[in-house]
Short mmCIF file of C-alpha atoms and ligand atoms in Angstrom, two decimals:
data_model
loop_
_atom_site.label_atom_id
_atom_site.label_comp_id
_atom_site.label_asym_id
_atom_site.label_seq_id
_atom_site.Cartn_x
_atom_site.Cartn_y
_atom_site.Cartn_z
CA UNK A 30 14.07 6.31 -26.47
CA UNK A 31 10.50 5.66 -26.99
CA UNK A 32 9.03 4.93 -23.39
CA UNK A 33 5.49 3.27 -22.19
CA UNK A 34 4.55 4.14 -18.12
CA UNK A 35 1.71 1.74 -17.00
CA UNK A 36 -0.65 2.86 -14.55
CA UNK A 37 -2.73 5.96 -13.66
CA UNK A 38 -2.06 7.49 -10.31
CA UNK A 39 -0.04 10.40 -8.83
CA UNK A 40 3.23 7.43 -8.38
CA UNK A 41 3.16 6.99 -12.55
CA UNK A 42 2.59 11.08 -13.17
CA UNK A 43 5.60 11.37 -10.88
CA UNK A 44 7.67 8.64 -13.02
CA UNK A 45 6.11 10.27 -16.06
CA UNK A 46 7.04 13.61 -15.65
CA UNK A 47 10.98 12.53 -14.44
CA UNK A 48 10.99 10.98 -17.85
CA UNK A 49 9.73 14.22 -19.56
CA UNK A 50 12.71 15.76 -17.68
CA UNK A 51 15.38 13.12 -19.42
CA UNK A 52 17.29 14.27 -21.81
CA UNK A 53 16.95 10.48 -23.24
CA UNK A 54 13.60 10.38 -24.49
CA UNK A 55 11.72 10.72 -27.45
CA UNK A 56 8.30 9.81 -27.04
CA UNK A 57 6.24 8.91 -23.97
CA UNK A 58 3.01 6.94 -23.59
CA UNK A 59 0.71 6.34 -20.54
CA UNK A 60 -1.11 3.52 -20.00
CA UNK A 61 -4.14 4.23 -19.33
CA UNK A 62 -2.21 7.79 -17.67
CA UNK A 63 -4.41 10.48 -16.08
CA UNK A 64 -5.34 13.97 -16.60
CA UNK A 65 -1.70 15.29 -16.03
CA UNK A 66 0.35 12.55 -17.94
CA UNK A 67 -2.22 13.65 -20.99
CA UNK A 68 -0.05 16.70 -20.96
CA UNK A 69 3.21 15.54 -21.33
CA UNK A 70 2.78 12.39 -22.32
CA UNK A 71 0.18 10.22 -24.95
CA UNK A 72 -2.75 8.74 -22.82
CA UNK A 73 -3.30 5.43 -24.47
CA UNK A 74 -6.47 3.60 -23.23
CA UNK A 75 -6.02 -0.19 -22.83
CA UNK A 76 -6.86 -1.97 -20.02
CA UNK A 77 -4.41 -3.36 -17.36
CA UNK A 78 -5.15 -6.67 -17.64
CA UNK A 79 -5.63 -7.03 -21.34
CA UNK A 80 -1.72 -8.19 -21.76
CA UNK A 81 -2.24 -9.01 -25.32
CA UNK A 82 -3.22 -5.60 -26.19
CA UNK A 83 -0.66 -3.96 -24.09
CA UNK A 84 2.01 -5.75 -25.94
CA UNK A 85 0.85 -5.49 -29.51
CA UNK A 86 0.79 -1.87 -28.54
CA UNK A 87 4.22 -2.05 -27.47
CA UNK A 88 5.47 -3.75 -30.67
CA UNK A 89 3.55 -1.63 -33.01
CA UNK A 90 4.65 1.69 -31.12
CA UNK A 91 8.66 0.17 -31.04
CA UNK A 92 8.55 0.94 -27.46
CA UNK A 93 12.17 0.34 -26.09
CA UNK A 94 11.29 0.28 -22.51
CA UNK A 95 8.12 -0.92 -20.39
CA UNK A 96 7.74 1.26 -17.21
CA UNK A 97 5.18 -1.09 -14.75
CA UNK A 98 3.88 0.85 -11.93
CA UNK A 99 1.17 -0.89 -10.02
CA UNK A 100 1.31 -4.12 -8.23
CA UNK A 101 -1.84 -5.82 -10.07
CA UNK A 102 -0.22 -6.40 -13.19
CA UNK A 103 2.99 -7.67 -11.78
CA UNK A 104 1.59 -10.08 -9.35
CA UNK A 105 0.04 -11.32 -12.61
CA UNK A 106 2.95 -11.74 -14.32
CA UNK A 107 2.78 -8.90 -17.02
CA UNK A 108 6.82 -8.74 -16.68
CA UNK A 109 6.97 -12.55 -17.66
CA UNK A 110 4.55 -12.19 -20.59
CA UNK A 111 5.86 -8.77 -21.95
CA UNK A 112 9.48 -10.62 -21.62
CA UNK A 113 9.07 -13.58 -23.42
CA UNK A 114 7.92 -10.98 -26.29
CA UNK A 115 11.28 -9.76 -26.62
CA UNK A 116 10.21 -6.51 -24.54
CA UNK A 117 12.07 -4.80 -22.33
CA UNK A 118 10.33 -4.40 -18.92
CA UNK A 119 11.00 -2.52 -15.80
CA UNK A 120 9.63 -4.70 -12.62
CA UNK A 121 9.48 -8.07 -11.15
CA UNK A 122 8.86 -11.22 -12.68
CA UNK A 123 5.51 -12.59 -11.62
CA UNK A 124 7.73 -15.39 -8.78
CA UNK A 125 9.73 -12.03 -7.17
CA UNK A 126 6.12 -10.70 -7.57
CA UNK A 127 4.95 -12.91 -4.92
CA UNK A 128 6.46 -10.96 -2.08
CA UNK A 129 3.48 -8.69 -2.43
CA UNK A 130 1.03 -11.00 -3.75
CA UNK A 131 1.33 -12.95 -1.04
CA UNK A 132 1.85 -12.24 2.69
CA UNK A 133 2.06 -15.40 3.97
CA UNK A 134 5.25 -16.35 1.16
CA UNK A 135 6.44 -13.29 2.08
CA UNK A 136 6.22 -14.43 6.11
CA UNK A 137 7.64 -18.01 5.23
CA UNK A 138 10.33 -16.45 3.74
CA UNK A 139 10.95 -14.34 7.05
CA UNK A 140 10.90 -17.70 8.70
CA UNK A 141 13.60 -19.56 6.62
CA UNK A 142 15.96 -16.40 6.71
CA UNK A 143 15.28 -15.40 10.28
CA UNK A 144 14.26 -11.91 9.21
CA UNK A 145 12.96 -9.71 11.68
CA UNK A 146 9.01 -9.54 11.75
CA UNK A 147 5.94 -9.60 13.67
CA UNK A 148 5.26 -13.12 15.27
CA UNK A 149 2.60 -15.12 13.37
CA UNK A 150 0.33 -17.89 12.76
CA UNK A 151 -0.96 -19.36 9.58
CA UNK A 152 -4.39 -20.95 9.43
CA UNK A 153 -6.48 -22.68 7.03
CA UNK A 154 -8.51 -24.20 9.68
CA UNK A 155 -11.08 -21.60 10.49
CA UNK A 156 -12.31 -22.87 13.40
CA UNK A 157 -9.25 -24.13 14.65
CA UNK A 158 -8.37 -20.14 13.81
CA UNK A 159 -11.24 -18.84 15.66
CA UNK A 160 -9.91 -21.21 18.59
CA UNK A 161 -6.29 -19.49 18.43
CA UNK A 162 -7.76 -16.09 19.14
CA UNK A 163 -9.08 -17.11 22.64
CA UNK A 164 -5.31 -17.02 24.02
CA UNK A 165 -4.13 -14.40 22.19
CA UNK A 166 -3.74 -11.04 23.71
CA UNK A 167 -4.52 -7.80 22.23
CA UNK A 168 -4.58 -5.97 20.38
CA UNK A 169 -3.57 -8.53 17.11
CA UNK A 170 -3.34 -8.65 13.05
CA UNK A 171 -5.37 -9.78 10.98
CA UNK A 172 -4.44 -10.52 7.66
CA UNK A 173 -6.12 -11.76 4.33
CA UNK A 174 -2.90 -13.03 2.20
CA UNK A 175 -3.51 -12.10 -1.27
CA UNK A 176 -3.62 -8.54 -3.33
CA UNK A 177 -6.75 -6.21 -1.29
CA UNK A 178 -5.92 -2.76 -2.10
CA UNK A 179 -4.47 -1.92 1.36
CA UNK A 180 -7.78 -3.54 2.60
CA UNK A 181 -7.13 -6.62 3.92
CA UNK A 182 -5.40 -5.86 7.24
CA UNK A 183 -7.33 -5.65 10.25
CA UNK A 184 -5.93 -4.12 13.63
CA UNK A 185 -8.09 -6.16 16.33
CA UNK A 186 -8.46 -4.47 20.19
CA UNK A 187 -10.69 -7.42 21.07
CA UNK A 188 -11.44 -11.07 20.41
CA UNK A 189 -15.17 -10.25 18.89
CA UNK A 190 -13.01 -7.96 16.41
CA UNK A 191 -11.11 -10.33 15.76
CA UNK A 192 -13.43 -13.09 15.50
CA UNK A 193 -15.36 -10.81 13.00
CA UNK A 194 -12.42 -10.10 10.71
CA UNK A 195 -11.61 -13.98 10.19
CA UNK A 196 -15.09 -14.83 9.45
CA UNK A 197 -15.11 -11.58 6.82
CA UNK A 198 -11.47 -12.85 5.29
CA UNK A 199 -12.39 -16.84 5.33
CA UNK A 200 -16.03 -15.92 3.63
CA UNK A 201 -14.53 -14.39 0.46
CA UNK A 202 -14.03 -10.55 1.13
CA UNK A 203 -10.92 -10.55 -0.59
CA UNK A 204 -11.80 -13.27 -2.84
CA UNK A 205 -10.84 -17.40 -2.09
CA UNK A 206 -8.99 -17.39 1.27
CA UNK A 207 -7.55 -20.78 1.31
CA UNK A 208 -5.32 -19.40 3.71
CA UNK A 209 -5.47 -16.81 6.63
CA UNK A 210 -2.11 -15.26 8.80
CA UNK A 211 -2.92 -13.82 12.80
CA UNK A 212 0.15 -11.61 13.53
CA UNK A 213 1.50 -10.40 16.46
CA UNK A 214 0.71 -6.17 16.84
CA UNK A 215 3.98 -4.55 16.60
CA UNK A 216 4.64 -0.77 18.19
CA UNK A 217 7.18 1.64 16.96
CA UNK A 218 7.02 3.84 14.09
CA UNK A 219 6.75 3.07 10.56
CA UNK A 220 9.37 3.69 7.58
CA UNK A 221 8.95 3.05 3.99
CA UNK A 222 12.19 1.99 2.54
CA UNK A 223 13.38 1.33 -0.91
CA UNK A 224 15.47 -0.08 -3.00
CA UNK A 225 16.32 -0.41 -6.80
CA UNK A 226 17.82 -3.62 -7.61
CA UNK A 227 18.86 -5.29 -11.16
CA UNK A 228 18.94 -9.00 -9.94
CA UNK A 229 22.79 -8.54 -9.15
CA UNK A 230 23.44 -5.10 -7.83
CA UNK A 231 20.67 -3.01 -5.83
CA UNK A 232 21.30 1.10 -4.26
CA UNK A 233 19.21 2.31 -1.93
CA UNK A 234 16.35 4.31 -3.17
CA UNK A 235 15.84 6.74 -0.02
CA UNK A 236 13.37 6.69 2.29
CA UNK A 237 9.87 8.07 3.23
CA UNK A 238 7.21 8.46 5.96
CA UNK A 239 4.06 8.19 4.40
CA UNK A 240 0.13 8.92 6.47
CA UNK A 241 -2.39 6.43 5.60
CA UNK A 242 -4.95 7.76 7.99
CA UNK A 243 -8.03 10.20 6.56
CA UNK A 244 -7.45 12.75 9.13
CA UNK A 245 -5.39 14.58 10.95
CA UNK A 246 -3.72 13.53 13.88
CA UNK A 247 -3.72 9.71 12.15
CA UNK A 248 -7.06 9.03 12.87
CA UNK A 249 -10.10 7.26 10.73
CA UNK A 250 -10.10 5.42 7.97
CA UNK A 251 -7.19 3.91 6.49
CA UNK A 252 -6.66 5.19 2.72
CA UNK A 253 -4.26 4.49 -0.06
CA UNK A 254 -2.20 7.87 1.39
CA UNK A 255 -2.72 11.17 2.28
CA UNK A 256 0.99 12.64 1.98
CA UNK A 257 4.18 11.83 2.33
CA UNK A 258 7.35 13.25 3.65
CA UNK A 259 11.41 12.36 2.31
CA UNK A 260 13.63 11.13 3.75
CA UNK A 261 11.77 9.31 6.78
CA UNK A 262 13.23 11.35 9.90
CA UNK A 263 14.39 7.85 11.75
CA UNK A 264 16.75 7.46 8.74
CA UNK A 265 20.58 7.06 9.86
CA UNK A 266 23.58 4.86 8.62
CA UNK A 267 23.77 2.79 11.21
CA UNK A 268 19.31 1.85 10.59
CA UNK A 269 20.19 1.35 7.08
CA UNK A 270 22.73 -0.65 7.90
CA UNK A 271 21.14 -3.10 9.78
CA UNK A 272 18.02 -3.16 7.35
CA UNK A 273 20.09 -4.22 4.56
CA UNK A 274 21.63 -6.73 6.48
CA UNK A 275 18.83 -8.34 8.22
CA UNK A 276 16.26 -7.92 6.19
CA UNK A 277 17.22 -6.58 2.26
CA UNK A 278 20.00 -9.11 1.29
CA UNK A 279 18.11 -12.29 2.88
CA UNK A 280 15.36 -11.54 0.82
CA UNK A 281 17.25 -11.17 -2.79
CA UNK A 282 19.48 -14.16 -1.66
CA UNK A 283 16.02 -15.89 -1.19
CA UNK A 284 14.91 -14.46 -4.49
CA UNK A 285 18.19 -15.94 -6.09
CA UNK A 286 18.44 -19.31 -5.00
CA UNK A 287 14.83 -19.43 -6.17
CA UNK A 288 16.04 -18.19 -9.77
CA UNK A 289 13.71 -15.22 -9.61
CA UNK A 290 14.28 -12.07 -11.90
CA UNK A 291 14.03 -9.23 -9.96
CA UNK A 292 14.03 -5.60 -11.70
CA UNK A 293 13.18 -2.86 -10.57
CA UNK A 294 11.89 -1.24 -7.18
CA UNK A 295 11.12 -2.93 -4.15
CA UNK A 296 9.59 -1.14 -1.61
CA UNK A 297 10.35 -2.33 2.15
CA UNK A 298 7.12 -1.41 5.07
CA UNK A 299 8.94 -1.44 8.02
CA UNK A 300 8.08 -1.04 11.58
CA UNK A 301 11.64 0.57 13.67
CA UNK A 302 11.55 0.36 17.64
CA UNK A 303 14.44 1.12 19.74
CA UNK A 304 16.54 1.24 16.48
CA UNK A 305 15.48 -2.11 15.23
CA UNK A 306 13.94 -2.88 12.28
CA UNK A 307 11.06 -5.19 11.40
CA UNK A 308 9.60 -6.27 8.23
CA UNK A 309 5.32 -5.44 7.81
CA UNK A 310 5.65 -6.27 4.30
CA UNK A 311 6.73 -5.88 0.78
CA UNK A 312 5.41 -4.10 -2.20
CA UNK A 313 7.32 -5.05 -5.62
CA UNK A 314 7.10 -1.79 -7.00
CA UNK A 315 7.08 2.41 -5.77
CA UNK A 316 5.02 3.61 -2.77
CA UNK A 317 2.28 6.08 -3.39
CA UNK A 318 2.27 9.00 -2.29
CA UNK A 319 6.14 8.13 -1.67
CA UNK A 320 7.11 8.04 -5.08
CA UNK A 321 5.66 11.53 -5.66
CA UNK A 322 7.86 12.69 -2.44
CA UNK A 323 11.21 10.95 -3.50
CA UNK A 324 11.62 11.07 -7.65
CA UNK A 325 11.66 15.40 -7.27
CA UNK A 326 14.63 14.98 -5.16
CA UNK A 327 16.78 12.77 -7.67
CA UNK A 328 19.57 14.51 -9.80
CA UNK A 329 20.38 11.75 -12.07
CA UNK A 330 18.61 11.33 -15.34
CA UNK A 331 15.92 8.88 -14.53
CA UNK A 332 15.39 6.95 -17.69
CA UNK A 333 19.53 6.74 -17.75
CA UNK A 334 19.02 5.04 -14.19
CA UNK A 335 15.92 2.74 -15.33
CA UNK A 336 17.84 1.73 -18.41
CA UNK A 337 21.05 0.86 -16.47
CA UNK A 338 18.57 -1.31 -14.15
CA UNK A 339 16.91 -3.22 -16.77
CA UNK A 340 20.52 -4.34 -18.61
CA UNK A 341 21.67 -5.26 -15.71
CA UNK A 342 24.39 -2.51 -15.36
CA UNK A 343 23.19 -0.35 -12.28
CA UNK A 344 25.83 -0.65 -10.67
CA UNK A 345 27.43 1.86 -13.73
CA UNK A 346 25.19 4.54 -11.75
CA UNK A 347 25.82 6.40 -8.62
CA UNK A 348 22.42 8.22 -7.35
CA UNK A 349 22.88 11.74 -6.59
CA UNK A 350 19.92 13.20 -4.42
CA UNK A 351 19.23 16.99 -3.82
CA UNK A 352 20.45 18.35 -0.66
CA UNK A 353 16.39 19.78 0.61
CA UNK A 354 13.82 17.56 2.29
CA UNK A 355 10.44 17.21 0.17
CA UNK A 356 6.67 16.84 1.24
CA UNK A 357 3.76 15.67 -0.58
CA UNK A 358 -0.02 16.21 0.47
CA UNK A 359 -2.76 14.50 -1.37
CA UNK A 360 -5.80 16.35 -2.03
CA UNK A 361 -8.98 13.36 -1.92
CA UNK A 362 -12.18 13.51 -3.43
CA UNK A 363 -14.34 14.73 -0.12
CA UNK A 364 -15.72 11.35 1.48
CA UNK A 365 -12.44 9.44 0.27
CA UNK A 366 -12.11 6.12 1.19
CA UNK A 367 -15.91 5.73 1.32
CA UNK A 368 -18.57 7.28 -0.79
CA UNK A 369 -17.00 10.61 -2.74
CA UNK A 370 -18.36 12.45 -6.19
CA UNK A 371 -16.61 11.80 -9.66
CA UNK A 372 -16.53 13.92 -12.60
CA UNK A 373 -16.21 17.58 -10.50
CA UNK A 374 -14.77 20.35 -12.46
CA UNK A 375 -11.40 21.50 -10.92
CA UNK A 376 -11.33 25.11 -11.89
CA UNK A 377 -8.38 26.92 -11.56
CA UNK A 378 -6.01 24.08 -11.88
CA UNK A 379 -3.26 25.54 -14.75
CA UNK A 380 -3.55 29.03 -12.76
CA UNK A 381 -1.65 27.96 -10.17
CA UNK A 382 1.44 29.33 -10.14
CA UNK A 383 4.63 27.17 -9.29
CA UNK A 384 8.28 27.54 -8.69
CA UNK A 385 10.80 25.10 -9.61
CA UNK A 386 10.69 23.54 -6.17
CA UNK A 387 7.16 22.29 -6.70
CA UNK A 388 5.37 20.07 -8.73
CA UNK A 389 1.39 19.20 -8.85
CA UNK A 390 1.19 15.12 -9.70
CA UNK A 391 -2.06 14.28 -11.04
CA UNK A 392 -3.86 11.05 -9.66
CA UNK A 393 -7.82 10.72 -9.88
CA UNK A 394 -7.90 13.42 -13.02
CA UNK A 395 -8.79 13.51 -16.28
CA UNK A 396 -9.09 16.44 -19.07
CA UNK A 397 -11.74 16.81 -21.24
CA UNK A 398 -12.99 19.80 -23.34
CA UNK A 399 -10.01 21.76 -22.07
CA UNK A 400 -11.23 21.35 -18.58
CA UNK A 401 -9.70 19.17 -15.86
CA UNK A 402 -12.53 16.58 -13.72
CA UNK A 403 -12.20 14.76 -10.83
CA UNK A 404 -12.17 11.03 -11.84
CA UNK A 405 -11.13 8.94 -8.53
CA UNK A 406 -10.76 9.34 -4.80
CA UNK A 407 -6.87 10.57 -4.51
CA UNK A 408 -7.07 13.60 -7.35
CA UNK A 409 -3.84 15.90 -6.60
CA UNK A 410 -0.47 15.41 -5.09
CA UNK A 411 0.99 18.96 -4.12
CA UNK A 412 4.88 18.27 -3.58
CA UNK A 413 7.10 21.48 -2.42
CA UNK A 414 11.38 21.04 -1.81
CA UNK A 415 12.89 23.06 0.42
CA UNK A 416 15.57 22.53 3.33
CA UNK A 417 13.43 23.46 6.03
CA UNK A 418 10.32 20.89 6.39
CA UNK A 419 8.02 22.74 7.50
CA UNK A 420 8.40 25.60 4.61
CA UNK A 421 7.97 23.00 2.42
CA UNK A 422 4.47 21.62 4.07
CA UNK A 423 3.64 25.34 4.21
CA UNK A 424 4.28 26.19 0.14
CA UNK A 425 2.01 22.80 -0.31
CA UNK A 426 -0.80 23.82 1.50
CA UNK A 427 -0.89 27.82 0.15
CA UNK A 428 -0.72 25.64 -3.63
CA UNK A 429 -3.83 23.89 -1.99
CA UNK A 430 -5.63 26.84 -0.61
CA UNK A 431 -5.17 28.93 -4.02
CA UNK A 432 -6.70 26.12 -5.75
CA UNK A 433 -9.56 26.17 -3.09
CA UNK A 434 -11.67 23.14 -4.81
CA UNK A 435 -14.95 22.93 -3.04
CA UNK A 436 -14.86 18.95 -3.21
CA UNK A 437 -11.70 18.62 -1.71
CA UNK A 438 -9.85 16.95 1.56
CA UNK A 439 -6.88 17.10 2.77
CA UNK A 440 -4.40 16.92 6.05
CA UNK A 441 -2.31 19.86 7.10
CA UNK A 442 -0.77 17.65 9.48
CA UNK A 443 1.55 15.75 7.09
CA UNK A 444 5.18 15.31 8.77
CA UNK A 445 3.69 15.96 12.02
CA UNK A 446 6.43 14.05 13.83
CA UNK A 447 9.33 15.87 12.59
CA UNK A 448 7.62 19.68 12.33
CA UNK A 449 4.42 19.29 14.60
CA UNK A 450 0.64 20.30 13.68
CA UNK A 451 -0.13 23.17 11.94
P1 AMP B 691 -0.09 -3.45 4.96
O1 AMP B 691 -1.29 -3.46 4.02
O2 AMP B 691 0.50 -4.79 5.24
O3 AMP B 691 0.84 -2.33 4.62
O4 AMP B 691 -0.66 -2.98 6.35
C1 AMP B 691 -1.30 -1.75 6.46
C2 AMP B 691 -0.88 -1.09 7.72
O5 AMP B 691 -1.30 -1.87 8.83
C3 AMP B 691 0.61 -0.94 7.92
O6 AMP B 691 1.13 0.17 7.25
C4 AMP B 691 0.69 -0.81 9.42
O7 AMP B 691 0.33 0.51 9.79
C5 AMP B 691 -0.37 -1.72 9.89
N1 AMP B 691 0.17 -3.03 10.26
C6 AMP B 691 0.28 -4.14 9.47
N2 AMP B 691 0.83 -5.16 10.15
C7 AMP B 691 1.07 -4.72 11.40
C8 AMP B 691 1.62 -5.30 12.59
N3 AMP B 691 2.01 -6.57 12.64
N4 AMP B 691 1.71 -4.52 13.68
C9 AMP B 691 1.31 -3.23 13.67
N5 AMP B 691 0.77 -2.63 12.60
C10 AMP B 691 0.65 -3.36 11.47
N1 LIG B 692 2.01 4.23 0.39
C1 LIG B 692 1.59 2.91 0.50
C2 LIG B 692 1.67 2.11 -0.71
O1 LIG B 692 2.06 2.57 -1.77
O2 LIG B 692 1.35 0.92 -0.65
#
């Protein structure tokens, strides 16, 4: 099969090199891809949002299947558009997009199928808003309801906070906010769980703990990921049980009534205390860094699975995992999430030698004159298998200390619930 990936991070290197992997393939292209894709795979540079061009790409190349990776163009309907062209297309339609487009549909719909979730409010009133957070106590959630790059959530521990993060979301921060949602602060610890669903059948996709916090110990700034760990250690039967129950199957019954078309991942944020679940939110599509943690550990051929998903025959496939736990440590740009240097050499890079158990995902890269450059704030995503955890974070780390890049960041910490600091 001839396959297109769209996106550019460590999650579609990940995707990009399970594909490599498949013994299904014929021809692989990356859209726009990164410095590690351009090794296994043909970097083609369109934009993301030029749809036209992506599909006359797709046509001209006979691509047979659409891989979509990032939320943007699926909460702008890219599935819907490449569809109607007769292509085939893995991910939700722009409708089923919604659920991470929007927070507050997403919260109605936890309203009209009594799913577990924080408490909330939904303004469009801002002083009537600012009024609200005079009786609330802390600390409380702030959130801006459309697309903001993990940005738009504020964590308030006082009213001026508070006050200051409404006035930031209702003047335009994240673009027109016709709309605001004030949510009760839930406590517990989070999970990312996933799903892969063909608008009839869905299997669980495993689970994952990611660390969106700069440094160690969870603390600063709040960044797209610094590492991952698989499967989430509060993962048992009886939890997934009562996720799919109160929270997965309302949703795609939702999602059906609605006639949505829903292919692909789905990607559940979900806060567990005292062995309950509650839904944060929903992204349509693989977590990053997660997806660089969970992929290594599938046995089955991946574009067999994808295929299966997108004619509506997954449940023809039974996932088969591998029996070791996996870890995955970013390595960020140094200043990531604020100001950080582009366009650093990374020397070194194809020296590293790797066993079979690991795999370096590329994210900010890109290769030029033979030479690999630093081209964003997440660069590298060092993943390591093993059975024992903290072997695994430990093979990860020596990967990161042989490569010993002078502009990098990361946490040793990563899985520090289940194996402790380093
Ligand atoms: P989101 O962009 O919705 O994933 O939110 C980013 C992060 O904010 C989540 O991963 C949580 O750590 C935190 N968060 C969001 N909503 C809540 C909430 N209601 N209570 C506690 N933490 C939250
Ligand atoms: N790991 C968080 C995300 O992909 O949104």
């Amino acid at each position: 099969m001839r396959i297109a990936i769209i996106g550019s991070g460590g999650r579609e290197h990940s995707i990009c090199q399970k594909i490599y992997e498949s013994k299904n393939v014929e021809k692989i292209f990356c859209i726009p891809g990164n410095g590690g894709t351009y090794k296994i795979a043909n970097n083609i540079e369109i934009k993301l949002n030029d749809f036209d061009k992506i599909k006359s790409f797709l046509i001209t190349e006979k691509i047979d299947l659409t891989i979509v990776g990032p939320e943007e163009p699926l909460v702008n309907g890219i599935v819907d558009y490449l569809s109607q062209n007769d292509l085939k297309v893995f991910g939700p339609d722009k409708f089923c997009s919604r659920l991470e487009g929007s927070k507050i549909f997403t919260k109605k719909i936890c309203e009209i199928e009594n799913i577990p979730t924080a408490k909330f409010k939904i303004f469009s009133d801002q002083t009537k808003c600012l009024k609200y957070l005079e009786s609330c106590n802390f600390p409380i959630v702030v959130k801006a309801d459309g697309l903001a790059a993990g940005k738009g959530v504020y964590i308030c521990e006082n009213l001026s906070d508070s006050e200051n993060a409404v006035r930031e979301v209702f003047n335009g921060k994240f673009g027109k906010a016709r709309e605001i949602l004030i949510e009760e602060f839930l406590t517990g610890e989070e999970m990312s769980f996933f799903i892969l669903y063909d608008n009839e059948t869905f299997k669980v996709f495993n689970t994952a703990q990611d660390h969106k916090r700069v440094f160690e110990g969870d603390k600063g700034k709040n960044t797209g990921g610094m590492g991952a760990y698989c499967p989430s250690r509060l993962s048992t039967s009886k939890l997934e049980k009562k996720i799919i129950d109160k929270i997965i199957k309302p949703t795609l019954n939702f999602l059906k009534r609605k006639k949505g078309k829903y292919i692909g991942f789905l990607y559940a944020g979900l806060m567990i205390k005292n062995e309950e679940p509650f839904l944060i939110e929903y992204n349509v599509r693989m977590g990053d860094p997660e997806c660089q943690t969970i992929l290594p550990l599938l046995q089955n051929d991946f574009v067999d699975v994808v295929k299966n998903c997108v004619d509506g025959n997954l449940a023809n496939i039974e996932l088969s995992w591998k029996k070791g736990k996996s870890i995955c440590i970013v390595l960020t740009s140094k200043g990531y999430p604020e100001k950080f240097e582009k366009n650093v050499l990374i020397n070194n890079l194809e020296n590293l030698k790797i066993n079979n158990q690991q795999f370096i995902f590329h994210a900010g890269t890109k290769f030029n004159d033979n030479k690999f450059y630093s081209n964003g704030g997440r660069v590298l995503n060092f993943v390591s298998i093993d059975e024992n955890l903290e072997i695994a974070r430990d093979d990860s780390i020596n990967l990161i200390k042989k490569l010993n890049w002078k502009n990098g960041h990361h946490r040793n910490d990563i899985g520090y619930r289940v194996i402790g600091k380093k």
